[in-house]
Short mmCIF file of C-alpha atoms in Angstrom, two decimals:
data_model
loop_
_atom_site.label_atom_id
_atom_site.label_comp_id
_atom_site.label_asym_id
_atom_site.label_seq_id
_atom_site.Cartn_x
_atom_site.Cartn_y
_atom_site.Cartn_z
CA UNK A 606 123.32 10.28 -57.80
CA UNK A 607 126.84 11.06 -57.83
CA UNK A 608 129.07 7.84 -57.16
CA UNK A 609 131.59 10.18 -55.85
CA UNK A 610 131.39 13.03 -52.85
CA UNK A 611 133.91 15.47 -51.21
CA UNK A 612 133.84 16.89 -47.82
CA UNK A 613 136.21 19.94 -47.50
CA UNK A 614 137.53 20.73 -43.98
CA UNK A 615 139.95 22.58 -42.15
CA UNK A 616 143.41 20.61 -40.35
CA UNK A 617 142.53 20.58 -36.90
CA UNK A 618 142.56 17.95 -34.10
CA UNK A 619 138.72 16.54 -34.61
CA UNK A 620 139.24 16.46 -38.26
CA UNK A 621 142.45 14.46 -38.02
CA UNK A 622 141.02 12.22 -35.25
CA UNK A 623 137.89 11.83 -37.62
CA UNK A 624 140.35 10.19 -40.02
CA UNK A 625 142.13 8.27 -37.91
CA UNK A 626 138.83 6.23 -36.24
CA UNK A 627 137.32 6.15 -40.33
CA UNK A 628 134.51 8.68 -39.22
CA UNK A 629 132.23 11.15 -40.24
CA UNK A 630 130.46 13.48 -37.58
CA UNK A 631 126.82 13.98 -37.92
CA UNK A 632 125.64 16.97 -36.67
CA UNK A 633 122.04 18.84 -36.14
CA UNK A 634 120.75 21.45 -38.46
CA UNK A 635 120.95 23.74 -35.12
CA UNK A 636 124.49 23.99 -35.43
CA UNK A 637 124.78 25.28 -39.04
CA UNK A 638 125.30 28.54 -40.48
CA UNK A 639 122.50 28.81 -42.29
CA UNK A 640 119.59 30.16 -40.28
CA UNK A 641 116.95 28.74 -42.39
CA UNK A 642 118.00 25.22 -42.38
CA UNK A 643 115.30 22.61 -42.48
CA UNK A 644 112.29 25.59 -42.86
CA UNK A 645 109.57 24.25 -44.48
CA UNK A 646 106.38 24.95 -44.35
CA UNK A 647 103.76 22.01 -42.83
CA UNK A 648 100.33 21.42 -43.84
CA UNK A 649 98.36 18.29 -42.02
CA UNK A 650 95.12 16.79 -42.40
CA UNK A 651 92.95 15.38 -45.52
CA UNK A 652 91.31 17.61 -47.77
CA UNK A 653 87.60 16.99 -49.00
CA UNK A 654 86.98 15.20 -52.04
CA UNK A 655 84.80 17.52 -53.23
CA UNK A 656 87.67 20.58 -52.77
CA UNK A 657 89.01 20.21 -56.01
CA UNK A 658 92.49 21.68 -54.44
CA UNK A 659 95.90 21.47 -55.51
CA UNK A 660 96.68 19.67 -52.44
CA UNK A 661 93.89 16.88 -53.33
CA UNK A 662 95.29 16.41 -56.69
CA UNK A 663 98.83 15.66 -55.10
CA UNK A 664 97.34 13.34 -52.86
CA UNK A 665 95.43 11.32 -55.72
CA UNK A 666 98.04 11.30 -57.32
CA UNK A 667 100.41 9.80 -54.68
CA UNK A 668 97.55 7.27 -54.28
CA UNK A 669 98.10 6.13 -58.04
CA UNK A 670 95.26 8.05 -59.86
CA UNK A 671 95.54 10.81 -62.37
CA UNK A 672 91.47 12.12 -61.73
CA UNK A 673 90.10 13.09 -58.46
CA UNK A 674 86.98 12.14 -59.97
CA UNK A 675 87.68 8.67 -61.21
CA UNK A 676 84.50 6.53 -59.75
CA UNK A 677 86.73 4.65 -57.88
CA UNK A 678 88.42 7.42 -56.42
CA UNK A 679 84.83 9.02 -55.44
CA UNK A 680 83.70 5.54 -53.94
CA UNK A 681 87.09 4.71 -51.98
CA UNK A 682 88.50 8.15 -50.62
CA UNK A 683 86.72 8.49 -47.45
CA UNK A 684 87.66 5.12 -46.53
CA UNK A 685 91.66 5.53 -47.64
CA UNK A 686 91.33 8.77 -45.38
CA UNK A 687 89.77 6.75 -42.41
CA UNK A 688 92.26 3.89 -42.95
CA UNK A 689 95.21 6.36 -42.76
CA UNK A 690 93.83 8.39 -39.43
CA UNK A 691 96.52 8.69 -36.98
CA UNK A 692 99.36 7.73 -39.79
CA UNK A 693 100.39 11.01 -40.88
CA UNK A 694 103.66 11.83 -39.66
CA UNK A 695 105.04 14.22 -37.10
CA UNK A 696 107.58 16.36 -39.78
CA UNK A 697 109.18 18.13 -36.58
CA UNK A 698 110.10 15.20 -34.68
CA UNK A 699 111.96 13.84 -38.17
CA UNK A 700 113.56 16.83 -38.64
CA UNK A 701 114.92 17.10 -35.29
CA UNK A 702 116.33 13.15 -35.40
CA UNK A 703 118.21 14.00 -38.51
CA UNK A 704 122.02 14.55 -38.01
CA UNK A 705 123.60 15.50 -41.49
CA UNK A 706 127.27 15.48 -42.78
CA UNK A 707 127.63 17.65 -45.82
CA UNK A 708 129.36 17.37 -48.95
CA UNK A 709 130.20 18.60 -52.41
CA UNK A 710 129.98 17.16 -55.89
CA UNK A 711 133.31 18.45 -56.75
CA UNK A 712 136.88 18.39 -55.45
CA UNK A 713 137.87 21.83 -57.39
CA UNK A 714 135.29 24.19 -56.10
CA UNK A 715 136.96 27.61 -55.55
CA UNK A 716 134.22 28.56 -53.15
CA UNK A 717 134.57 25.04 -50.92
CA UNK A 718 138.39 25.38 -50.80
CA UNK A 719 137.87 28.87 -49.56
CA UNK A 720 135.17 28.88 -47.09
CA UNK A 721 135.50 25.23 -45.87
CA UNK A 722 139.09 24.30 -46.23
CA UNK A 723 140.55 27.59 -44.70
CA UNK A 724 141.60 29.00 -48.27
CA UNK A 725 143.86 26.21 -49.51
CA UNK A 726 145.31 25.55 -46.12
CA UNK A 727 142.94 22.34 -45.31
CA UNK A 728 141.86 19.34 -47.13
CA UNK A 729 139.05 17.48 -49.39
CA UNK A 730 138.37 13.87 -48.56
CA UNK A 731 137.14 11.81 -51.76
CA UNK A 732 134.14 9.21 -50.82
CA UNK A 733 132.82 6.29 -52.95
CA UNK A 734 129.16 6.60 -51.85
CA UNK A 735 128.12 3.22 -52.49
CA UNK A 736 130.12 1.70 -49.83
CA UNK A 737 129.07 4.17 -47.36
CA UNK A 738 125.36 3.81 -48.53
CA UNK A 739 125.59 -0.10 -48.48
CA UNK A 740 127.03 -0.24 -44.93
CA UNK A 741 125.09 2.69 -43.06
CA UNK A 742 121.17 3.22 -42.46
CA UNK A 743 121.64 6.40 -44.23
CA UNK A 744 120.52 8.24 -46.75
CA UNK A 745 122.20 10.73 -49.51
CA UNK A 746 120.01 13.38 -50.58
CA UNK A 747 121.20 16.04 -53.31
CA UNK A 748 120.29 19.75 -52.05
CA UNK A 749 117.79 21.38 -53.81
CA UNK A 750 118.33 25.26 -54.45
CA UNK A 751 115.15 27.68 -54.29
CA UNK A 752 113.75 30.81 -53.77
CA UNK A 753 111.39 30.39 -51.13
CA UNK A 754 111.38 27.24 -48.29
CA UNK A 755 109.49 23.93 -49.21
CA UNK A 756 106.06 22.99 -48.86
CA UNK A 757 105.79 19.47 -46.88
CA UNK A 758 102.33 17.56 -46.86
CA UNK A 759 101.72 15.03 -43.76
CA UNK A 760 98.60 13.41 -46.00
CA UNK A 761 100.82 13.16 -48.88
CA UNK A 762 103.31 11.44 -47.51
CA UNK A 763 100.89 9.23 -45.34
CA UNK A 764 99.50 7.82 -48.74
CA UNK A 765 103.33 7.44 -50.17
CA UNK A 766 103.64 5.33 -47.04
CA UNK A 767 100.90 3.35 -47.72
CA UNK A 768 101.55 2.92 -51.39
CA UNK A 769 104.99 1.50 -50.30
CA UNK A 770 103.51 -1.03 -48.23
CA UNK A 771 100.77 -2.28 -50.86
CA UNK A 772 103.16 -2.79 -53.78
CA UNK A 773 105.74 -4.16 -51.68
CA UNK A 774 103.38 -6.81 -50.30
CA UNK A 775 102.10 -7.36 -54.27
CA UNK A 776 105.40 -8.16 -55.27
CA UNK A 777 106.05 -10.70 -52.63
CA UNK A 778 102.92 -12.30 -53.41
CA UNK A 779 103.72 -12.35 -56.70
CA UNK A 780 107.33 -13.72 -56.45
CA UNK A 781 105.89 -16.44 -54.35
CA UNK A 782 103.06 -17.53 -56.97
CA UNK A 783 106.09 -17.24 -59.62
CA UNK A 784 108.09 -19.69 -57.98
CA UNK A 785 104.80 -22.17 -57.80
CA UNK A 786 106.21 -24.55 -60.54
CA UNK A 787 102.50 -26.04 -61.21
CA UNK A 788 101.79 -22.43 -63.07
CA UNK A 789 101.05 -22.49 -66.60
CA UNK A 790 103.05 -20.66 -69.22
CA UNK A 791 100.72 -17.87 -69.68
CA UNK A 792 99.89 -17.33 -65.76
CA UNK A 793 104.05 -16.95 -65.24
CA UNK A 794 104.06 -14.70 -68.30
CA UNK A 795 101.08 -12.60 -66.79
CA UNK A 796 102.68 -12.51 -63.19
CA UNK A 797 106.31 -11.19 -64.77
CA UNK A 798 103.83 -8.45 -66.38
CA UNK A 799 102.51 -7.71 -62.95
CA UNK A 800 105.53 -7.64 -61.22
CA UNK A 801 106.87 -5.26 -63.63
CA UNK A 802 103.89 -2.86 -62.81
CA UNK A 803 104.31 -3.12 -59.16
CA UNK A 804 107.95 -2.65 -59.54
CA UNK A 805 107.46 0.39 -61.62
CA UNK A 806 104.93 1.89 -59.01
CA UNK A 807 107.34 1.37 -56.54
CA UNK A 808 110.22 2.63 -57.44
CA UNK A 809 107.86 6.41 -58.58
CA UNK A 810 106.66 6.19 -54.75
CA UNK A 811 110.25 6.00 -53.72
CA UNK A 812 111.17 8.84 -55.97
CA UNK A 813 108.40 11.23 -54.80
CA UNK A 814 109.22 10.24 -51.12
CA UNK A 815 112.91 10.89 -51.46
CA UNK A 816 111.79 14.70 -53.01
CA UNK A 817 110.15 15.13 -49.95
CA UNK A 818 112.81 14.02 -47.50
CA UNK A 819 114.70 16.53 -50.38
CA UNK A 820 112.05 19.31 -48.99
CA UNK A 821 112.45 18.70 -45.16
CA UNK A 822 116.43 18.02 -44.64
CA UNK A 823 118.13 19.29 -47.94
CA UNK A 824 116.62 22.37 -49.07
CA UNK A 825 118.31 26.16 -49.15
CA UNK A 826 118.05 29.37 -50.81
CA UNK A 827 119.58 30.05 -54.45
CA UNK A 828 122.19 31.97 -52.90
CA UNK A 829 123.61 28.62 -51.32
CA UNK A 830 123.68 27.09 -55.13
CA UNK A 831 127.69 27.66 -55.22
CA UNK A 832 128.32 24.97 -52.84
CA UNK A 833 126.81 22.18 -55.14
CA UNK A 834 126.10 20.52 -51.81
CA UNK A 835 125.13 16.88 -51.05
CA UNK A 836 124.02 15.36 -47.62
CA UNK A 837 124.34 11.88 -45.96
CA UNK A 838 121.88 11.99 -43.35
CA UNK A 839 120.80 9.43 -40.45
CA UNK A 840 117.96 9.60 -37.69
CA UNK A 841 119.23 9.67 -33.91
CA UNK A 842 117.36 8.20 -31.11
CA UNK A 843 118.71 10.57 -28.89
CA UNK A 844 116.39 13.32 -27.49
CA UNK A 845 118.63 15.87 -27.80
CA UNK A 846 120.45 18.28 -30.50
CA UNK A 847 123.94 16.63 -30.00
CA UNK A 848 125.64 15.90 -33.14
CA UNK A 849 126.87 11.78 -33.32
CA UNK A 850 129.81 9.66 -35.05
CA UNK A 851 129.15 7.44 -38.32
CA UNK A 852 131.66 4.81 -38.50
CA UNK A 853 132.04 4.52 -42.35
CA UNK A 854 133.84 1.23 -44.53
CA UNK A 855 137.56 1.67 -44.91
CA UNK A 856 137.37 1.15 -48.55
CA UNK A 857 134.69 4.11 -48.81
CA UNK A 858 137.30 6.38 -48.83
CA UNK A 859 139.47 6.90 -51.95
CA UNK A 860 141.63 9.77 -51.67
CA UNK A 861 142.69 13.03 -49.57
CA UNK A 862 143.34 16.19 -51.45
CA UNK A 863 145.34 18.81 -49.63
CA UNK A 864 145.31 22.39 -50.15
CA UNK A 865 148.92 24.11 -51.19
CA UNK A 866 148.93 26.17 -48.37
CA UNK A 867 149.06 23.66 -45.62
CA UNK A 868 152.06 23.90 -43.72
CA UNK A 869 154.55 21.26 -44.15
CA UNK A 870 154.22 19.99 -41.02
CA UNK A 871 150.44 18.97 -41.06
CA UNK A 872 150.97 17.25 -44.76
CA UNK A 873 153.51 15.11 -43.02
CA UNK A 874 151.07 14.18 -40.42
CA UNK A 875 148.48 13.45 -42.84
CA UNK A 876 150.47 11.39 -45.25
CA UNK A 877 151.64 9.65 -42.25
CA UNK A 878 148.16 8.80 -41.11
CA UNK A 879 147.22 7.76 -44.72
CA UNK A 880 150.03 5.63 -45.43
CA UNK A 881 149.67 3.52 -41.91
CA UNK A 882 146.23 2.57 -43.41
CA UNK A 883 145.47 -0.77 -44.83
CA UNK A 884 143.76 0.37 -47.84
CA UNK A 885 144.63 2.44 -50.85
CA UNK A 886 143.94 5.47 -50.56
CA UNK A 887 145.71 8.29 -53.12
CA UNK A 888 147.39 11.75 -51.91
CA UNK A 889 146.49 14.27 -54.40
CA UNK A 890 147.13 18.15 -54.14
CA UNK A 891 144.85 21.28 -54.90
CA UNK A 892 146.49 24.04 -56.39
CA UNK A 893 145.75 27.34 -57.77
CA UNK A 894 146.11 27.68 -61.60
CA UNK A 895 148.40 30.57 -62.55
CA UNK A 896 146.42 33.24 -64.53
CA UNK A 897 142.77 31.88 -63.92
CA UNK A 898 140.58 31.61 -61.10
CA UNK A 899 140.52 27.83 -61.26
CA UNK A 900 141.84 25.09 -58.78
CA UNK A 901 143.89 22.16 -60.21
CA UNK A 902 143.89 18.58 -58.52
CA UNK A 903 147.21 16.56 -59.31
CA UNK A 904 148.43 13.47 -57.65
CA UNK A 905 151.51 13.97 -55.02
#
């Protein structure tokens, strides 16, 4: 995942207030330009063990098995389904609760400067993702660009959540045992191997869950790929589609890049605000390169 992300904006009262307050506006998807935002096909319920369907294979794989004909799977699948009854997530509710702020991977994206920063009359904020993610209950997702909307399987998600709990508990118990000074060296080495297996499995589950979140909240038509978009997402408890403000750590804002066509008076306003902040924020300039369809970023 990118360590630096860039937010393009026009110069407005709202965008300036957000800089003053160290805030990002997190919006509901329904206010975005793309009419296909968060559009996905949702499939619910567990398939029969004898269905031999692609869905079944995906669910079995999420459970940690490669073959749906594995004797352990055949003996325990019905119990798994029964244990997860009522635990399939409400995808619509998850999507509706999401509040999103959009970024790009690059500071010199010509189309982004044109469409979102008012044709070089606006500005671009550079953020360090580490500080934002460490200090907020949010996730950073890279947008997937594809030809068709994604499919979301609630049964697969239920199994993945179950596996998270299983491996987290296994890791906790193994770490407790490892601290027991009465353990023999051989047993301790065995625990280390178990811990590695549990941690590796948990990492795999997290990665699969992340992909599902991308499919739900960060998938767009291939025609939007020029944006090279990333999204910061938080979930609101509000029972409406109103946006919310998220406070970001002051040290996460690394620079502000001013478009070369921004009026001097507006440039002075931004410089005054940035210089009044105690943390060091670089001020840069974005300008066109003569003879080329490119934008260069230089220090001011």
